mmCIF file of C-alpha atoms and ligand atoms in Angstrom:
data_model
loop_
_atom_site.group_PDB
_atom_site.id
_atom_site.type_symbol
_atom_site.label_atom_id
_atom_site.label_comp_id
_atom_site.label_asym_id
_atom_site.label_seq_id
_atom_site.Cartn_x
_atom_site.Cartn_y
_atom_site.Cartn_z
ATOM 1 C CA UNK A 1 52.846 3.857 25.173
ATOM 2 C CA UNK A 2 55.188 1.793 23.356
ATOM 3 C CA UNK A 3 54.686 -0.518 19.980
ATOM 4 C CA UNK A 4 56.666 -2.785 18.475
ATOM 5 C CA UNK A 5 55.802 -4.071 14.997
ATOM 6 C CA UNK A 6 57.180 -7.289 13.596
ATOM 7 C CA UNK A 7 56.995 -7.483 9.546
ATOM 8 C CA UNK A 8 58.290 -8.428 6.313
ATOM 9 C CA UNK A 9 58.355 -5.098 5.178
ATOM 10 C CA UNK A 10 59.916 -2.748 7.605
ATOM 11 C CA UNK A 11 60.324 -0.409 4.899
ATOM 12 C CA UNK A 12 56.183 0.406 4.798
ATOM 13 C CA UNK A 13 56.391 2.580 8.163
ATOM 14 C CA UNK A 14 58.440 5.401 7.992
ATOM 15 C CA UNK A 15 56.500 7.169 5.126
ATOM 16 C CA UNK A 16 53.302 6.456 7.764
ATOM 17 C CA UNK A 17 55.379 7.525 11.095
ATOM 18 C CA UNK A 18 56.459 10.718 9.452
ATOM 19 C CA UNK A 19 53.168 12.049 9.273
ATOM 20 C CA UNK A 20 52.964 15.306 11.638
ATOM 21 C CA UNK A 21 50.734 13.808 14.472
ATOM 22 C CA UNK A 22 52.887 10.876 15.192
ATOM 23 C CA UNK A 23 55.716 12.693 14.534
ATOM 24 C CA UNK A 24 54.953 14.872 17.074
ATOM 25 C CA UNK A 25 53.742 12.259 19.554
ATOM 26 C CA UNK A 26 57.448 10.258 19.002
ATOM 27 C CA UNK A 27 59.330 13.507 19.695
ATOM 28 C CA UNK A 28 57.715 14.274 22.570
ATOM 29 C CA UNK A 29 58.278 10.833 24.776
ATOM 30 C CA UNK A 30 54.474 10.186 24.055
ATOM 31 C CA UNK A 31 54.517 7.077 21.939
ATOM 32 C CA UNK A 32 57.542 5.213 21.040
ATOM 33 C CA UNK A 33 57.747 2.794 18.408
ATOM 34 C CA UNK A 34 60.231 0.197 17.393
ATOM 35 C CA UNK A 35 59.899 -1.451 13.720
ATOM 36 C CA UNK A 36 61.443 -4.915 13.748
ATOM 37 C CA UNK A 37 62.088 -7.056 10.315
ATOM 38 C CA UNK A 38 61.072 -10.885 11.092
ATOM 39 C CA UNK A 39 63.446 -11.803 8.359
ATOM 40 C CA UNK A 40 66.288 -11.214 11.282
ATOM 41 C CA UNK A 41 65.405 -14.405 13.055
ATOM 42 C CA UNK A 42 65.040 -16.703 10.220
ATOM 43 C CA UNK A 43 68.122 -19.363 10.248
ATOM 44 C CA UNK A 44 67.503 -19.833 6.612
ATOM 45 C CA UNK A 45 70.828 -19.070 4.830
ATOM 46 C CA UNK A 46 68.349 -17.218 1.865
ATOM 47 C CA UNK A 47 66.691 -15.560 4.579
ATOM 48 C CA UNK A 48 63.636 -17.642 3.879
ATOM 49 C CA UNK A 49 60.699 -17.598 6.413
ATOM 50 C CA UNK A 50 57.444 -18.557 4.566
ATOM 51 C CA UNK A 51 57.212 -22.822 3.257
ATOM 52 C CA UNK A 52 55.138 -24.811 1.441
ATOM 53 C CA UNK A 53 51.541 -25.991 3.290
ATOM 54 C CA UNK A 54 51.594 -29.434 4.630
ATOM 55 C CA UNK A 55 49.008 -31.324 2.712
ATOM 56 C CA UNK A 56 49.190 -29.416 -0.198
ATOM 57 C CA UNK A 57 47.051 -26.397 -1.438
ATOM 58 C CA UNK A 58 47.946 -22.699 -3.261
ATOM 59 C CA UNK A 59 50.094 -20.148 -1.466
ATOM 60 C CA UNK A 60 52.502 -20.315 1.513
ATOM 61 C CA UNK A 61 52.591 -20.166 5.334
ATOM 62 C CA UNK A 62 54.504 -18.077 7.785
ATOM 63 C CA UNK A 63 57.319 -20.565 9.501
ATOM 64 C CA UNK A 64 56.968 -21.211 13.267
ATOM 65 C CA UNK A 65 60.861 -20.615 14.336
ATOM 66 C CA UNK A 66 60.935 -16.763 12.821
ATOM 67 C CA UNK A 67 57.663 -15.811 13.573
ATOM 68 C CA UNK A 68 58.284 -17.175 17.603
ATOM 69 C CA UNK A 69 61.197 -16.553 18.059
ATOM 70 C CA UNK A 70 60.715 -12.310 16.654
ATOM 71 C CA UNK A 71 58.606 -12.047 19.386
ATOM 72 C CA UNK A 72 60.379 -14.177 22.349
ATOM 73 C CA UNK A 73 63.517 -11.348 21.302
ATOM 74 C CA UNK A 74 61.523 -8.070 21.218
ATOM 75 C CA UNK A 75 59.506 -9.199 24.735
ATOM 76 C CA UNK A 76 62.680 -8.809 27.149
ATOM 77 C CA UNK A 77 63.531 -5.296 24.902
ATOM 78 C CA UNK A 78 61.402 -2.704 27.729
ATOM 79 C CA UNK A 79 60.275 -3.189 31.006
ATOM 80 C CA UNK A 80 57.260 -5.637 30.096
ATOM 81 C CA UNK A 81 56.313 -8.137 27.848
ATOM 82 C CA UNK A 82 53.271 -5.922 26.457
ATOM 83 C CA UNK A 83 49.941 -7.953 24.405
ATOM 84 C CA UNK A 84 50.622 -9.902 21.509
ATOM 85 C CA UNK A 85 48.356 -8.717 18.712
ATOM 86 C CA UNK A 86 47.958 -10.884 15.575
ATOM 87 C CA UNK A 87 46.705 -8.944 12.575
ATOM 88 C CA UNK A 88 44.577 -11.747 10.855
ATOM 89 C CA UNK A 89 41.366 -11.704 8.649
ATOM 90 C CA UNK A 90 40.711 -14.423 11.121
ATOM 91 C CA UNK A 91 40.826 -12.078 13.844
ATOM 92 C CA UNK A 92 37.648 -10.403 15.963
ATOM 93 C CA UNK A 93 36.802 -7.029 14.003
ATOM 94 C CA UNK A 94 38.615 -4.091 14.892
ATOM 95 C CA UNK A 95 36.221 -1.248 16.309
ATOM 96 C CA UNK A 96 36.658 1.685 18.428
ATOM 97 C CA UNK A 97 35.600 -0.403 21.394
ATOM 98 C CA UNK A 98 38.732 -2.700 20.860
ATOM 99 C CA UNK A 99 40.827 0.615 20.238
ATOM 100 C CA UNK A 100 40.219 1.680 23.555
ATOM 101 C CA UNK A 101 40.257 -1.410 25.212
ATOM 102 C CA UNK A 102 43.813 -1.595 23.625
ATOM 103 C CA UNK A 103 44.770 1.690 23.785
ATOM 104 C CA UNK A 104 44.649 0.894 27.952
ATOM 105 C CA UNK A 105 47.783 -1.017 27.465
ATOM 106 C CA UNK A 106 51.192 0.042 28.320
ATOM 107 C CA UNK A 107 52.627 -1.739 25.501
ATOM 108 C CA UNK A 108 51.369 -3.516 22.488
ATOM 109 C CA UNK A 109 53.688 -5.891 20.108
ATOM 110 C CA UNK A 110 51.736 -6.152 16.679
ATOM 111 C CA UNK A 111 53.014 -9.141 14.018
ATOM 112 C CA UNK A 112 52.031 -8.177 10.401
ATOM 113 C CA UNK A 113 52.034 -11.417 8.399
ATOM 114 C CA UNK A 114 52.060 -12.270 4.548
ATOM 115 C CA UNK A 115 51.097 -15.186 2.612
ATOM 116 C CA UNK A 116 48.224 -17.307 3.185
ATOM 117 C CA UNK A 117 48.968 -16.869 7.240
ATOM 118 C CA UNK A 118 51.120 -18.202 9.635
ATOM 119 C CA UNK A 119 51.553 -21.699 10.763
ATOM 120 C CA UNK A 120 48.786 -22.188 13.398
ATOM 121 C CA UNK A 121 51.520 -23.518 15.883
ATOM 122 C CA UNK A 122 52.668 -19.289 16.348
ATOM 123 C CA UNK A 123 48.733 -18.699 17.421
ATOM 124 C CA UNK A 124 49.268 -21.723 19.976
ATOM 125 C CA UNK A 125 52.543 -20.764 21.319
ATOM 126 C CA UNK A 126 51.888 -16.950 21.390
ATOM 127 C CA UNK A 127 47.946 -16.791 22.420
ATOM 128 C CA UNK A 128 48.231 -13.652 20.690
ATOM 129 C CA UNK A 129 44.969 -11.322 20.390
ATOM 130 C CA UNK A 130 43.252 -11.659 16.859
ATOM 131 C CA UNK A 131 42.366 -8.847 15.208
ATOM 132 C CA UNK A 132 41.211 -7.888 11.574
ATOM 133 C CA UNK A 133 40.277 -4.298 10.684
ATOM 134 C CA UNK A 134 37.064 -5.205 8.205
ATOM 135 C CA UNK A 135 35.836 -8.020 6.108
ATOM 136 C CA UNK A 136 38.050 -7.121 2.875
ATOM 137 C CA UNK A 137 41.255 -8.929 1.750
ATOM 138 C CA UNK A 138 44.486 -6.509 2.170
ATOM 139 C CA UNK A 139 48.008 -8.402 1.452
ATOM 140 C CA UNK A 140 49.610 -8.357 4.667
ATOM 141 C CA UNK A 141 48.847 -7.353 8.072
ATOM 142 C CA UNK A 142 51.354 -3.742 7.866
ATOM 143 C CA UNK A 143 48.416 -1.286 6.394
ATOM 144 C CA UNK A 144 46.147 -3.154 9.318
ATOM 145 C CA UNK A 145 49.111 -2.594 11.800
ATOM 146 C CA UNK A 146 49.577 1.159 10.738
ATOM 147 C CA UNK A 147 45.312 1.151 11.388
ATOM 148 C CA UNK A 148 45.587 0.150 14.890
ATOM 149 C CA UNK A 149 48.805 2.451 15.649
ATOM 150 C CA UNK A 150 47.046 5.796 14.177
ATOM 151 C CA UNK A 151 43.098 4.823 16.037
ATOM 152 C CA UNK A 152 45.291 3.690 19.189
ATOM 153 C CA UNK A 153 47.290 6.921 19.622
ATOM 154 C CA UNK A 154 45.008 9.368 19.373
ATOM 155 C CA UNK A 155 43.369 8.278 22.924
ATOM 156 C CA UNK A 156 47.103 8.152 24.125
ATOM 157 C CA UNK A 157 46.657 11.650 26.970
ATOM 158 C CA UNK A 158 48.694 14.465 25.501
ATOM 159 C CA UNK A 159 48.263 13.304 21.300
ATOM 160 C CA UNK A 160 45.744 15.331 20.637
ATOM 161 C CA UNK A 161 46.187 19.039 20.528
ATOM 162 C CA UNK A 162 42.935 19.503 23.304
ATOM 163 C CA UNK A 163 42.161 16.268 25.645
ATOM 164 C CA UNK A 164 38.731 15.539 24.900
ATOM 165 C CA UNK A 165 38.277 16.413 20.601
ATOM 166 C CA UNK A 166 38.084 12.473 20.878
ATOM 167 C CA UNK A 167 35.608 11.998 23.610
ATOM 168 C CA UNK A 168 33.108 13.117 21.064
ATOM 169 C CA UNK A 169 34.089 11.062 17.841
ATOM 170 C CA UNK A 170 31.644 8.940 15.731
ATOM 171 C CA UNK A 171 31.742 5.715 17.674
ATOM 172 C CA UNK A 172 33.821 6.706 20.808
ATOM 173 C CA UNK A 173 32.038 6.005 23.930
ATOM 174 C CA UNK A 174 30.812 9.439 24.144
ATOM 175 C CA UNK A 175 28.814 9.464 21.147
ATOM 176 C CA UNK A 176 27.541 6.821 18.995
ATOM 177 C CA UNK A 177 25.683 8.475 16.040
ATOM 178 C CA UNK A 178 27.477 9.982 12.966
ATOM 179 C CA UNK A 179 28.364 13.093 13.073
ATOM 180 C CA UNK A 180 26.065 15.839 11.308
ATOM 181 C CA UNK A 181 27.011 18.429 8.584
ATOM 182 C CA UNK A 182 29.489 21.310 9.069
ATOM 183 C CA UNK A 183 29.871 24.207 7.461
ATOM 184 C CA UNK A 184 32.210 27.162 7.335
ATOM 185 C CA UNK A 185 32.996 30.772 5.390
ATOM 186 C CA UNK A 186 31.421 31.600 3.006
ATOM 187 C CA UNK A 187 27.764 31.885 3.876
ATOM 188 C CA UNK A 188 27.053 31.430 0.415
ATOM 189 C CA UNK A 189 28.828 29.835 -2.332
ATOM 190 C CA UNK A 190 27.554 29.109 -6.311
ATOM 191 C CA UNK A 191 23.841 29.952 -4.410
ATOM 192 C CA UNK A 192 24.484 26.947 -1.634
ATOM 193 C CA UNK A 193 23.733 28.354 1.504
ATOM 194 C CA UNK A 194 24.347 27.536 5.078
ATOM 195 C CA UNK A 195 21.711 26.346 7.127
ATOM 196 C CA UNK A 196 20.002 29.146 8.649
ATOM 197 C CA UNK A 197 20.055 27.704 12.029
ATOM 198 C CA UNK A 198 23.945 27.781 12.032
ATOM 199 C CA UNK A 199 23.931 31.998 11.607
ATOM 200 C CA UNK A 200 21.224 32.183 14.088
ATOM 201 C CA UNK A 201 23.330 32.505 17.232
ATOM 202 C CA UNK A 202 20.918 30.932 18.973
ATOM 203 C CA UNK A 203 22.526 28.263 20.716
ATOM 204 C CA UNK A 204 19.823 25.855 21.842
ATOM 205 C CA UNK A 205 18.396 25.852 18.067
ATOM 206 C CA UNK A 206 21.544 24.733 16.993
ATOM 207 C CA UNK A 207 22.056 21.723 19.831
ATOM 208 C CA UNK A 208 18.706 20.734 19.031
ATOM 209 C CA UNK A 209 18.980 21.155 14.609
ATOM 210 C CA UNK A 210 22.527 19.141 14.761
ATOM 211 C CA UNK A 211 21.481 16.206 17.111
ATOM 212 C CA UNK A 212 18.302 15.900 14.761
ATOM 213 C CA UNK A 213 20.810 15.712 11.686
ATOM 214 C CA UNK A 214 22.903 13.129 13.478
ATOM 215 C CA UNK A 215 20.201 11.046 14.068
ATOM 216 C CA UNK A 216 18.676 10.984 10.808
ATOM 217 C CA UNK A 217 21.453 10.320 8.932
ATOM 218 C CA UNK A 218 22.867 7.454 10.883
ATOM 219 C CA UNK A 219 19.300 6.173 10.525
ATOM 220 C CA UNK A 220 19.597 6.267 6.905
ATOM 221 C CA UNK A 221 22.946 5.251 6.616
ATOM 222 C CA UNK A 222 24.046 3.163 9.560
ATOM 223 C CA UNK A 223 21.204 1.652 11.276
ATOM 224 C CA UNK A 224 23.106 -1.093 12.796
ATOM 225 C CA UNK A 225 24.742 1.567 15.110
ATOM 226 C CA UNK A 226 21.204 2.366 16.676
ATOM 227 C CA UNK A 227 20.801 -1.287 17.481
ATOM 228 C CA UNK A 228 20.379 -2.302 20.739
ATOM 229 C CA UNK A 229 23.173 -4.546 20.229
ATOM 230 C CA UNK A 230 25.576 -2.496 19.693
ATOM 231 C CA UNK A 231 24.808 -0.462 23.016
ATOM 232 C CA UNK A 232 28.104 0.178 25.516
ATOM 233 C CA UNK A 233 27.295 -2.781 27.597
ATOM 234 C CA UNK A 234 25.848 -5.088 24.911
ATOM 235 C CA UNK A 235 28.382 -7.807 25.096
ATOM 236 C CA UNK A 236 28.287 -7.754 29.244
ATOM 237 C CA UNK A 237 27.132 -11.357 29.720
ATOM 238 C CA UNK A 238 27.118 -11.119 33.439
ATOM 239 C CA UNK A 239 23.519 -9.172 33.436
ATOM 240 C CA UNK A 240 20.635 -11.004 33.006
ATOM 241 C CA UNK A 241 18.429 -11.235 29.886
ATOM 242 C CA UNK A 242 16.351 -8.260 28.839
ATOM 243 C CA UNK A 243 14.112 -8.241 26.282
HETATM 244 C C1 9D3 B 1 42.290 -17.482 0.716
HETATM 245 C C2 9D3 B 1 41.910 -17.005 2.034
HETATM 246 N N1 9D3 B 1 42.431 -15.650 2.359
HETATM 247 C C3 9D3 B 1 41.839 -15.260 3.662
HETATM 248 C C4 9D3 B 1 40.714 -14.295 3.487
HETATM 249 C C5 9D3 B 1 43.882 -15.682 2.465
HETATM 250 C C6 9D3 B 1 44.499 -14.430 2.939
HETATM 251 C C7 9D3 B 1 44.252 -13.237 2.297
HETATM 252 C C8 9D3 B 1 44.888 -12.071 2.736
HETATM 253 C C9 9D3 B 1 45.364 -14.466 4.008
HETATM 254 C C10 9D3 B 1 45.992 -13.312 4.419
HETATM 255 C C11 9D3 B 1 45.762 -12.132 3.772
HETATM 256 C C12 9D3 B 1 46.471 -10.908 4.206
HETATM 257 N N2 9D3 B 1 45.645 -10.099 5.111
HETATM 258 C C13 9D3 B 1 46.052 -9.759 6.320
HETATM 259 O O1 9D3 B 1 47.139 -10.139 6.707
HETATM 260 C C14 9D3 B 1 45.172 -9.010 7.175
HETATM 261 C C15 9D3 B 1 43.865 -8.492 6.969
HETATM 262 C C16 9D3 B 1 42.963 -8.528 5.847
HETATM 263 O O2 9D3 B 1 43.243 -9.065 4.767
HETATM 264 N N3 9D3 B 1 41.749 -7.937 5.989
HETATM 265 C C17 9D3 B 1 41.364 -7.305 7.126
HETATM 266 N N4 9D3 B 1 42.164 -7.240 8.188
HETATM 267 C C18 9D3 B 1 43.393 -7.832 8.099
HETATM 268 S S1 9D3 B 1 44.505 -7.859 9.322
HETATM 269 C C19 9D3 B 1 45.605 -8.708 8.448
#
């Protein structure tokens, strides 16, 4: 799977990339990923690429010309075009739904912006996809970008050291409860004990005692993931009304 990131600040990724995972993933033919510095394409002889808001107002926007023209070059770079994905606040929220239904792409171009945004001519032009990771202001898409990359690669076949320790993440397909306490050596420690259940050996005891944990405590803490709404097929608006 291939990325290519268009930013301001080129110079946020490598620190990210390096980690051991990715790392690994890069060496290894798995993922490729090509950093790209918007500031290339500006025609500004200060290498200018934001301006000042038509009609007045605080802050500045992302230029058209740059921000368009970035992407037009990287495209034809590889064997296809790949999906344009906008980091935005304004964007649909990033889950692990969207992950996988992005991490089915062959190749994903991701534009980090700064500022108040871009000029809203680059979202008419591009059609990009819209995506913001939560409802919290970061300032600039690049620690969004490096989000997507690190959820996104991990379903790429061959990341991971074994091919399903995904299938059974909090929020993967597979599973949609939180996950329930773990425990390891030593068996005691300052007087806290393991679970008893856990030492039993007793293998249907402990299926049973950790899918009773997970429940409870994504009752307590995340109800909104036992809605019905937020069921596999909840947004399928082919099927008829159920209620
Ligand atoms: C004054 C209105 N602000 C919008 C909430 C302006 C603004 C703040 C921060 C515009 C851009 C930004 C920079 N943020 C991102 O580029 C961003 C982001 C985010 O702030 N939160 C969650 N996801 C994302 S993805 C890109």
């Amino acid at each position: 799977m291939r990325f290519d990131i268009l930013t301001l600040f080129p110079g946020m990724f490598p620190g990210y990339l390096g980690q051991s995972l990715l790392d690994k993933a890069l060496r290894r033919g798995l993922v490729e990923i090509h950093i790209h510095d918007i500031r290339r394409w500006s025609k500004d002889k200060h290498w200018k690429v934001d301006d000042r808001p038509f009609g007045g107002g605080p802050g500045m926007v992302m230029r058209v010309e740059p921000v368009v023209e970035s992407v037009e070059a990287v495209q034809p770079q590889g064997d296809r075009p790949g999906r344009v994905v906008l980091l935005t606040p304004q964007g649909r929220r990033l889950t692990q739904r969207v992950v996988e239904e992005l991490a089915a792409e062959p190749r994903l171009i991701l534009l980090c912006g700064r500022y108040e945004g871009f000029d809203q001519r680059v979202i008419d032009i591009l059609q990009p996809d819209e995506v913001s990771i939560g409802d919290y202001v970061l300032n600039g898409g690049e620690v969004a970008a490096m989000v997507v990359v690190d959820a996104v690669i991990r379903l790429v076949p061959g990341v991971l050291g074994h091919d399903d320790s995904n299938v059974d993440d909090s929020f993967s397909t597979g599973n949609r409860l939180l996950e329930c306490a773990q425990y390891t050596r030593p068996r005691e420690f300052r007087g806290w004990r393991v679970p008893e259940v856990l030492l039993s050996g007793n293998h249907g005891d402990i299926a049973r005692w950790r899918q009773q944990q997970s429940y409870e405590k994504t009752k307590q803490r995340r109800a909104d993931l036992l809605d019905e709404s937020d069921r596999p097929d909840a947004d399928d608006t082919s099927r008829k009304d159920e209620t």
